[in-house]
Amino acid sequence: MRKLSEISSLDGKRVIIRCDLNVPLDGSTITDDGRIVASVPTIKYLVDQGAKVIVISHLGRPDGAPDAQYSLEPAAKRLGELLSQPVFFASDTIGSEARGAVKALDRGGVVVLENLRFNAGETSKDEAERREFAAKLADFGDLFVSDGFGVVHRKQASVYELAQLLPSVAGFLIEKELEVLTRLTSNPERPYAVVLGGSKVSDKLVVIDHLLPTVNKLLIGGGMVFTFLAAQGFKVGSSLLEVDQIETVRGYIARATELGVEIVLPTDIVVASKFGADAETSVTLASEIESSPFGASGLGLDIGPDSAARFAEEISQAKTVFWNGPMGVFEIDKFAGGTRAVAKALTELKGLGVVGGGDSAAAVRILGFEDSQFGHISTGGGASLEFLEGKKLPGLEVLNG
Ligand code: ADP
Ligand code: MG
């Protein structure tokens, strides 16, 4: 892989850096700046080397057109604070303001362009459209630094096509992420446990298929639980359920048994009367969710306290743990117990504990843990999972050779 450290002269060069500044926002307030903090070392290096730095990123999933709630302006402001220097924010990505801002850059200056995904070309399925958009971005720079680890599994204009249009290298964040994740794929210390949760159920079910041959235990929490419970014939009320995945999950359970992998499912569930901080709650057996006072309208929003204790115990017995996806709706405190227990167990692990995933990383910080308490907090959820599955990631492949 071509690396930034191998580039000898950056002085006065226009360097486009693809970061992942996709931070969670509450209005225009950043609730977890972890991804911006993680982007700083490479940007700072470029500044110190006298480069003219053009930062590009996406935020959220706008529909290929400007949408104020997904503006990168708050992220640009925070980046300026972390760098202790003015950072100019351009309110378009390839328009006249961006062009003007890039032109006006001095050595060591930094500009952040508006959300890449305000342009349909960024995520277009049509390669020609992506190329056209990437070419406009490429006009701004002499060198491309790819450092948005969270998006390297995506074949998108600013990740893949842009890297082909300019001399391109990996930044320090990507290097660091790969160093740690490689320790999970090549000969991890055993027992090796993977904890999966979150709400992107069908995305993550696919991962299980690939992980089964490599792990010793698989702990399942979050929204995925209910498809597993349904596969065992239990009713799950109004909880998140992917009916069309039930058969697939039955296949995974059978395969796990064949491979000697233990799938650990929660035995109790925090069931809520509705989705919200003012919901009533009741803890039920995982097999009897509809026997809660809320009947068939009850929603499972967290693993129960017994399951949280069991998961913590399983984690403490492992030597290598990868965790992706919150155990419950941690954003609401009464559904944060499972996530808190798993996070705490990881901080006490005698071995390598890696947290991956945007919401998982945000969760540990919001729940009051420090980054330094974990072996590694990856800035990429999907990207780290695909890496662990052994897939080739387009954004990394393109930097090879
Ligand atoms: P990550 O970003 O770490 O990969 P995901 O994006 O898959 O994780 O999922 C995070 C979201 O999952 C959180 O917003 C959380 O509220 C939600 N979640 C967790 N458990 C449940 C559940 N039982 N029902 C609905 N949503 C859930
Ligand atoms: Mg997420």
Coordinates of C-alpha atoms and ligand atoms in Angstrom, one line a residue:
M1 CA 0.0 0.0 0.0
R2 CA 1.3 3.4 -0.9
K3 CA 1.7 5.6 2.3
L4 CA 1.9 9.2 3.1
S5 CA 5.1 8.7 5.0
E6 CA 6.8 7.8 1.7
I7 CA 6.0 11.2 0.1
S8 CA 9.1 13.4 0.4
S9 CA 8.0 16.9 -0.5
L10 CA 4.6 18.3 0.5
D11 CA 5.6 21.9 0.8
G12 CA 3.2 24.1 -1.1
K13 CA 1.4 21.1 -2.6
R14 CA -2.4 21.1 -2.8
V15 CA -3.4 17.9 -0.9
I16 CA -6.9 16.6 -0.9
I17 CA -7.6 14.4 2.1
R18 CA -10.6 12.2 2.3
C19 CA -11.5 12.0 6.0
D20 CA -14.5 10.5 7.7
L21 CA -16.0 13.4 9.7
N22 CA -19.4 11.6 9.8
V23 CA -20.1 12.5 13.5
P24 CA -23.4 12.1 15.3
L25 CA -25.2 15.4 15.6
D26 CA -28.0 16.6 17.8
G27 CA -29.2 19.6 15.7
S28 CA -25.9 21.3 15.1
T29 CA -24.2 20.0 18.3
I30 CA -21.7 17.2 17.8
T31 CA -22.5 14.5 20.4
D32 CA -19.2 12.5 19.8
D33 CA -16.3 14.1 18.0
G34 CA -14.2 10.8 18.0
R35 CA -13.9 10.7 14.2
I36 CA -12.7 14.3 14.0
V37 CA -10.2 13.7 16.7
A38 CA -9.0 10.6 14.9
S39 CA -8.5 12.6 11.7
V40 CA -6.4 15.3 13.3
P41 CA -2.9 13.6 13.2
T42 CA -2.8 13.3 9.4
I43 CA -4.2 16.7 8.8
K44 CA -1.8 18.3 11.3
Y45 CA 1.1 16.5 9.6
L46 CA 0.1 18.0 6.3
V47 CA -0.2 21.4 7.8
D48 CA 3.2 21.1 9.4
Q49 CA 4.8 20.1 6.1
G50 CA 3.5 23.2 4.5
A51 CA 0.8 21.6 2.3
K52 CA -2.4 23.4 1.3
V53 CA -5.0 21.1 2.8
I54 CA -8.4 20.4 1.3
V55 CA -10.5 18.2 3.6
I56 CA -13.4 16.3 2.1
S57 CA -16.0 14.1 3.8
H58 CA -19.5 12.9 3.9
L59 CA -22.0 13.2 6.8
G60 CA -25.1 11.1 7.2
R61 CA -27.1 10.0 4.2
P62 CA -28.5 13.0 2.4
D63 CA -30.1 12.2 -1.0
G64 CA -27.5 13.6 -3.4
A65 CA -28.6 17.2 -2.9
P66 CA -27.9 19.9 -0.3
D67 CA -29.8 19.3 3.0
A68 CA -28.9 21.7 5.8
Q69 CA -29.2 19.1 8.6
Y70 CA -26.3 17.2 7.1
S71 CA -24.0 20.2 6.7
L72 CA -20.3 19.6 7.6
E73 CA -20.1 23.1 9.1
P74 CA -20.2 22.0 12.7
A75 CA -17.5 19.4 12.0
A76 CA -15.3 22.1 10.3
K77 CA -15.6 24.3 13.3
R78 CA -14.6 21.5 15.7
L79 CA -11.7 20.6 13.4
G80 CA -10.5 24.2 13.7
E81 CA -10.6 24.0 17.5
L82 CA -8.7 20.8 17.6
L83 CA -6.0 22.1 15.2
S84 CA -5.9 25.5 17.0
Q85 CA -5.9 27.3 13.7
P86 CA -8.6 28.8 11.4
V87 CA -10.3 26.3 9.2
F88 CA -12.3 27.8 6.3
F89 CA -15.6 26.1 5.5
A90 CA -16.8 26.2 1.9
S91 CA -20.6 26.0 1.6
D92 CA -20.4 23.9 -1.6
T93 CA -18.3 20.9 -2.7
I94 CA -17.2 21.7 -6.2
G95 CA -19.0 25.0 -6.8
S96 CA -17.6 28.6 -6.9
E97 CA -17.1 28.9 -3.2
A98 CA -15.1 25.7 -3.0
R99 CA -13.0 26.8 -6.0
G100 CA -12.4 30.2 -4.5
A101 CA -11.4 28.8 -1.1
V102 CA -9.0 26.3 -2.7
K103 CA -7.4 29.0 -4.7
A104 CA -7.0 31.3 -1.7
L105 CA -5.3 28.6 0.4
D106 CA -1.8 29.4 1.8
R107 CA 0.8 26.9 2.8
G108 CA -0.4 25.2 6.0
G109 CA -3.9 26.4 5.4
V110 CA -7.0 24.2 5.7
V111 CA -10.4 24.3 4.0
V112 CA -13.2 21.9 4.6
L113 CA -15.6 21.4 1.6
E114 CA -19.3 20.9 2.1
N115 CA -20.7 17.3 2.4
L116 CA -19.7 15.2 -0.6
R117 CA -23.1 13.5 -0.6
F118 CA -24.8 16.7 -1.5
N119 CA -23.7 15.7 -5.0
A120 CA -25.4 12.7 -6.6
G121 CA -22.1 11.7 -8.3
E122 CA -20.5 10.7 -4.9
T123 CA -22.6 7.6 -4.4
S124 CA -24.0 7.0 -7.9
K125 CA -24.2 3.4 -9.1
D126 CA -23.1 4.7 -12.5
E127 CA -19.4 4.6 -12.7
A128 CA -19.3 7.4 -15.4
E129 CA -21.2 9.7 -13.0
R130 CA -18.8 9.0 -10.2
R131 CA -15.8 9.6 -12.4
E132 CA -17.2 12.9 -13.5
F133 CA -17.7 14.1 -10.0
A134 CA -14.3 12.7 -8.9
A135 CA -12.6 14.6 -11.8
K136 CA -14.0 17.9 -10.5
L137 CA -12.6 17.1 -7.1
A138 CA -9.3 16.1 -8.6
D139 CA -8.9 19.5 -10.2
F140 CA -8.4 20.9 -6.7
G141 CA -5.4 18.9 -5.8
D142 CA -1.9 17.6 -6.7
L143 CA -2.0 14.6 -4.3
F144 CA -4.8 12.6 -2.7
V145 CA -4.6 11.2 0.8
S146 CA -7.1 8.6 1.7
D147 CA -7.8 8.6 5.4
G148 CA -11.5 7.9 5.9
F149 CA -11.3 4.4 7.1
G150 CA -15.0 4.3 7.7
V151 CA -15.7 4.4 4.0
V152 CA -12.9 2.3 2.4
H153 CA -15.4 -0.5 1.9
R154 CA -17.4 1.7 -0.4
K155 CA -16.8 2.2 -4.1
Q156 CA -17.7 5.9 -4.1
A157 CA -16.3 8.8 -6.1
S158 CA -14.2 10.3 -3.3
V159 CA -12.9 6.9 -2.1
Y160 CA -12.3 5.0 -5.3
E161 CA -12.4 7.0 -8.5
L162 CA -10.6 10.1 -7.0
A163 CA -7.7 7.8 -5.9
Q164 CA -7.3 6.8 -9.6
L165 CA -7.2 10.3 -10.9
L166 CA -4.4 11.7 -8.7
P167 CA -1.3 10.3 -7.1
S168 CA -2.7 8.7 -4.0
V169 CA -1.6 7.4 -0.7
A170 CA -3.0 6.1 2.6
G171 CA -3.0 8.4 5.6
F172 CA -1.9 7.6 9.2
L173 CA -5.4 6.7 10.4
I174 CA -5.8 4.1 7.8
E175 CA -2.4 2.7 8.6
K176 CA -3.2 2.5 12.3
E177 CA -6.6 0.9 11.8
L178 CA -5.1 -1.8 9.5
E179 CA -2.3 -2.5 12.0
V180 CA -4.8 -3.4 14.8
L181 CA -7.4 -5.2 12.6
T182 CA -4.7 -7.4 11.1
R183 CA -4.0 -8.6 14.6
L184 CA -7.6 -9.9 14.7
T185 CA -7.4 -11.7 11.3
S186 CA -3.9 -13.3 11.5
N187 CA -3.8 -15.7 14.4
P188 CA -5.8 -14.0 17.1
E189 CA -5.1 -15.1 20.6
R190 CA -7.9 -17.5 21.6
P191 CA -10.6 -17.7 22.8
Y192 CA -11.7 -15.2 20.3
A193 CA -15.2 -13.8 20.8
V194 CA -17.2 -11.4 18.6
V195 CA -20.1 -9.4 20.0
L196 CA -22.6 -8.2 17.5
G197 CA -25.5 -5.8 18.0
G198 CA -26.9 -2.6 16.5
S199 CA -29.8 -2.0 14.2
K200 CA -28.4 -2.7 10.7
V201 CA -29.7 -6.3 11.0
S202 CA -29.5 -7.6 7.5
D203 CA -26.1 -6.0 6.8
K204 CA -24.7 -7.6 9.9
L205 CA -26.3 -11.1 9.4
V206 CA -24.2 -11.5 6.3
V207 CA -21.1 -10.9 8.4
I208 CA -22.0 -13.9 10.7
D209 CA -21.7 -16.3 7.8
H210 CA -18.1 -15.2 7.2
L211 CA -17.1 -14.9 10.8
L212 CA -18.3 -18.3 12.0
P213 CA -15.2 -20.3 10.8
T214 CA -12.8 -17.9 12.5
V215 CA -14.4 -17.2 16.0
N216 CA -14.9 -19.3 19.1
K217 CA -17.9 -17.5 20.4
L218 CA -20.5 -15.2 18.9
L219 CA -22.5 -13.0 21.3
I220 CA -25.7 -11.5 19.8
G221 CA -27.4 -8.4 21.2
G222 CA -29.2 -5.3 19.8
G223 CA -31.8 -5.5 17.1
M224 CA -30.5 -8.7 15.7
V225 CA -31.6 -10.7 18.7
F226 CA -35.2 -10.8 17.6
T227 CA -34.6 -12.5 14.3
F228 CA -32.6 -15.2 16.2
L229 CA -35.4 -15.6 18.7
A230 CA -38.0 -15.8 15.9
A231 CA -35.8 -18.5 14.3
Q232 CA -36.2 -20.5 17.5
G233 CA -39.9 -20.2 17.3
F234 CA -40.5 -17.4 19.9
K235 CA -42.8 -14.4 19.4
V236 CA -41.0 -11.1 19.7
G237 CA -43.9 -8.6 19.9
S238 CA -43.2 -5.4 17.9
S239 CA -39.4 -5.6 18.2
L240 CA -37.1 -5.2 15.2
L241 CA -37.5 -8.3 13.1
E242 CA -36.4 -9.3 9.7
V243 CA -38.9 -11.9 8.7
D244 CA -37.2 -12.8 5.4
Q245 CA -34.0 -13.5 7.3
I246 CA -35.4 -16.1 9.7
E247 CA -34.5 -19.1 7.5
T248 CA -31.0 -17.7 6.9
V249 CA -30.5 -17.4 10.7
R250 CA -31.6 -21.0 11.2
G251 CA -28.8 -21.9 8.7
Y252 CA -26.3 -19.9 10.8
I253 CA -27.4 -21.6 14.0
A254 CA -27.0 -25.1 12.4
R255 CA -23.6 -24.1 10.9
A256 CA -22.3 -22.8 14.2
T257 CA -23.2 -26.1 15.8
E258 CA -21.3 -28.0 13.1
L259 CA -18.2 -25.8 13.6
G260 CA -18.3 -25.9 17.4
V261 CA -18.9 -22.2 17.7
E262 CA -21.1 -21.2 20.5
I263 CA -23.8 -18.6 19.7
V264 CA -24.7 -16.8 22.9
L265 CA -28.2 -15.2 22.9
P266 CA -29.7 -13.1 25.6
T267 CA -32.0 -15.0 28.0
D268 CA -33.9 -11.9 29.2
I269 CA -35.0 -8.7 27.4
V270 CA -35.9 -5.2 28.5
V271 CA -39.3 -4.7 26.8
A272 CA -40.8 -1.2 26.4
S273 CA -44.4 0.0 26.0
K274 CA -43.2 2.3 23.1
F275 CA -40.0 3.8 21.7
G276 CA -39.0 6.8 23.8
A277 CA -37.5 8.0 27.1
D278 CA -40.9 8.1 28.7
A279 CA -41.8 4.5 27.9
E280 CA -42.8 2.0 30.6
T281 CA -40.5 -1.0 30.8
S282 CA -40.6 -4.6 31.9
V283 CA -37.9 -7.3 31.9
T284 CA -39.1 -10.6 30.5
L285 CA -37.6 -13.9 29.5
A286 CA -36.4 -13.8 25.9
S287 CA -38.8 -16.6 25.1
E288 CA -41.8 -14.8 26.5
I289 CA -41.6 -11.2 25.2
E290 CA -45.3 -11.1 24.5
S291 CA -46.1 -12.0 28.2
S292 CA -45.0 -8.5 29.2
P293 CA -47.8 -6.1 30.3
F294 CA -47.5 -4.6 26.7
G295 CA -48.4 -7.9 25.0
A296 CA -47.8 -8.0 21.2
S297 CA -47.1 -4.2 21.1
G298 CA -44.1 -4.5 23.4
L299 CA -40.7 -3.6 21.9
G300 CA -37.4 -5.2 23.0
L301 CA -35.0 -2.3 23.3
D302 CA -32.2 -3.8 25.4
I303 CA -30.8 -7.2 26.6
G304 CA -31.9 -7.8 30.2
P305 CA -29.7 -7.7 33.3
D306 CA -29.0 -11.4 33.5
S307 CA -27.9 -11.4 29.8
A308 CA -25.7 -8.4 30.4
A309 CA -24.0 -10.2 33.3
R310 CA -23.6 -13.3 31.2
F311 CA -22.1 -11.4 28.2
A312 CA -19.7 -9.6 30.6
E313 CA -18.6 -13.0 31.9
E314 CA -18.1 -14.4 28.4
I315 CA -16.0 -11.4 27.4
S316 CA -13.8 -11.7 30.5
Q317 CA -12.9 -15.3 29.5
A318 CA -11.8 -14.3 26.0
K319 CA -8.3 -13.2 25.0
T320 CA -9.5 -11.4 21.9
V321 CA -12.8 -9.6 21.5
F322 CA -14.2 -7.6 18.6
W323 CA -17.4 -5.7 19.4
N324 CA -19.7 -4.0 16.8
G325 CA -23.1 -2.7 17.5
P326 CA -24.8 -1.5 20.7
M327 CA -26.7 -4.1 22.8
G328 CA -29.7 -1.8 23.0
V329 CA -31.0 1.7 22.4
F330 CA -28.2 3.2 24.5
E331 CA -29.2 6.7 23.5
I332 CA -32.0 6.4 26.1
D333 CA -30.6 5.6 29.5
K334 CA -33.1 3.0 30.5
F335 CA -32.0 0.9 27.5
A336 CA -28.3 1.4 27.9
G337 CA -27.6 -1.3 30.6
G338 CA -26.5 -4.0 28.2
T339 CA -24.2 -1.7 26.2
R340 CA -22.7 -0.3 29.4
A341 CA -22.0 -3.9 30.7
V342 CA -20.3 -5.0 27.5
A343 CA -18.3 -1.8 27.4
K344 CA -17.2 -2.2 31.0
A345 CA -16.2 -5.8 30.4
L346 CA -14.1 -4.8 27.5
T347 CA -12.2 -2.2 29.6
E348 CA -11.4 -5.0 32.0
L349 CA -10.3 -7.5 29.4
K350 CA -6.9 -9.1 29.7
G351 CA -6.3 -9.3 26.0
L352 CA -7.1 -7.3 22.9
G353 CA -10.5 -5.6 22.9
V354 CA -11.5 -3.7 19.8
V355 CA -14.6 -1.6 19.4
G356 CA -15.8 -1.0 15.8
G357 CA -18.8 1.0 14.5
G358 CA -19.9 4.6 14.5
D359 CA -22.6 4.2 17.1
S360 CA -20.7 1.7 19.2
A361 CA -17.7 4.1 19.4
A362 CA -20.1 7.0 20.2
A363 CA -21.8 4.8 22.8
V364 CA -18.7 4.0 24.9
R365 CA -17.8 7.7 25.0
I366 CA -21.4 8.9 25.7
L367 CA -21.6 6.3 28.5
G368 CA -18.5 7.9 30.1
F369 CA -15.6 5.5 29.1
E370 CA -12.3 6.8 27.8
D371 CA -10.8 5.8 24.5
S372 CA -7.6 4.8 26.4
Q373 CA -9.5 2.1 28.3
F374 CA -9.9 0.0 25.1
G375 CA -7.3 -1.8 23.0
H376 CA -8.6 0.1 20.0
I377 CA -11.7 2.0 18.9
S378 CA -12.1 1.7 15.2
T379 CA -13.6 4.6 13.3
G380 CA -15.2 2.2 10.9
G381 CA -18.1 -0.1 11.5
G382 CA -19.0 -1.7 8.1
A383 CA -15.3 -1.3 7.0
S384 CA -13.9 -3.1 10.0
L385 CA -16.4 -5.9 9.7
E386 CA -15.7 -6.4 6.0
F387 CA -12.0 -6.4 6.7
L388 CA -12.5 -9.1 9.3
E389 CA -14.6 -11.1 6.9
G390 CA -11.5 -11.1 4.6
K391 CA -13.1 -9.1 1.9
K392 CA -11.1 -6.9 -0.5
L393 CA -12.0 -3.3 0.3
P394 CA -12.1 -1.1 -2.9
G395 CA -10.7 2.0 -1.1
L396 CA -7.6 0.0 0.0
E397 CA -7.1 -2.0 -3.2
V398 CA -6.9 1.2 -5.1
L399 CA -3.9 2.3 -3.0
N400 CA -2.0 -0.8 -3.7
G401 CA 0.7 -1.2 -6.4
Ligands
ADP1 P1 -22.8 0.7 14.6 O1 -22.9 2.1 14.1 O2 -22.0 0.6 15.9 O3 -22.3 -0.3 13.5 P2 -25.6 0.2 14.1 O4 -25.6 1.4 13.2 O5 -25.8 -1.1 13.4 O6 -24.2 0.2 15.0 O7 -26.7 0.4 15.2 C1 -26.8 1.4 16.2 C2 -28.2 1.6 16.6 O8 -28.8 0.4 17.0 C3 -28.3 2.5 17.8 O9 -28.8 3.8 17.4 C4 -29.2 1.8 18.7 O10 -30.2 2.7 19.3 C5 -29.9 0.8 17.8 N1 -30.4 -0.4 18.5 C6 -29.7 -1.2 19.4 N2 -30.5 -2.2 19.9 C7 -31.8 -2.0 19.3 C8 -33.0 -2.6 19.4 N3 -33.2 -3.7 20.2 N4 -34.1 -2.1 18.7 C9 -33.9 -1.0 17.9 N5 -32.7 -0.4 17.8 C10 -31.7 -0.8 18.5
MG2 MG -24.4 3.1 12.9

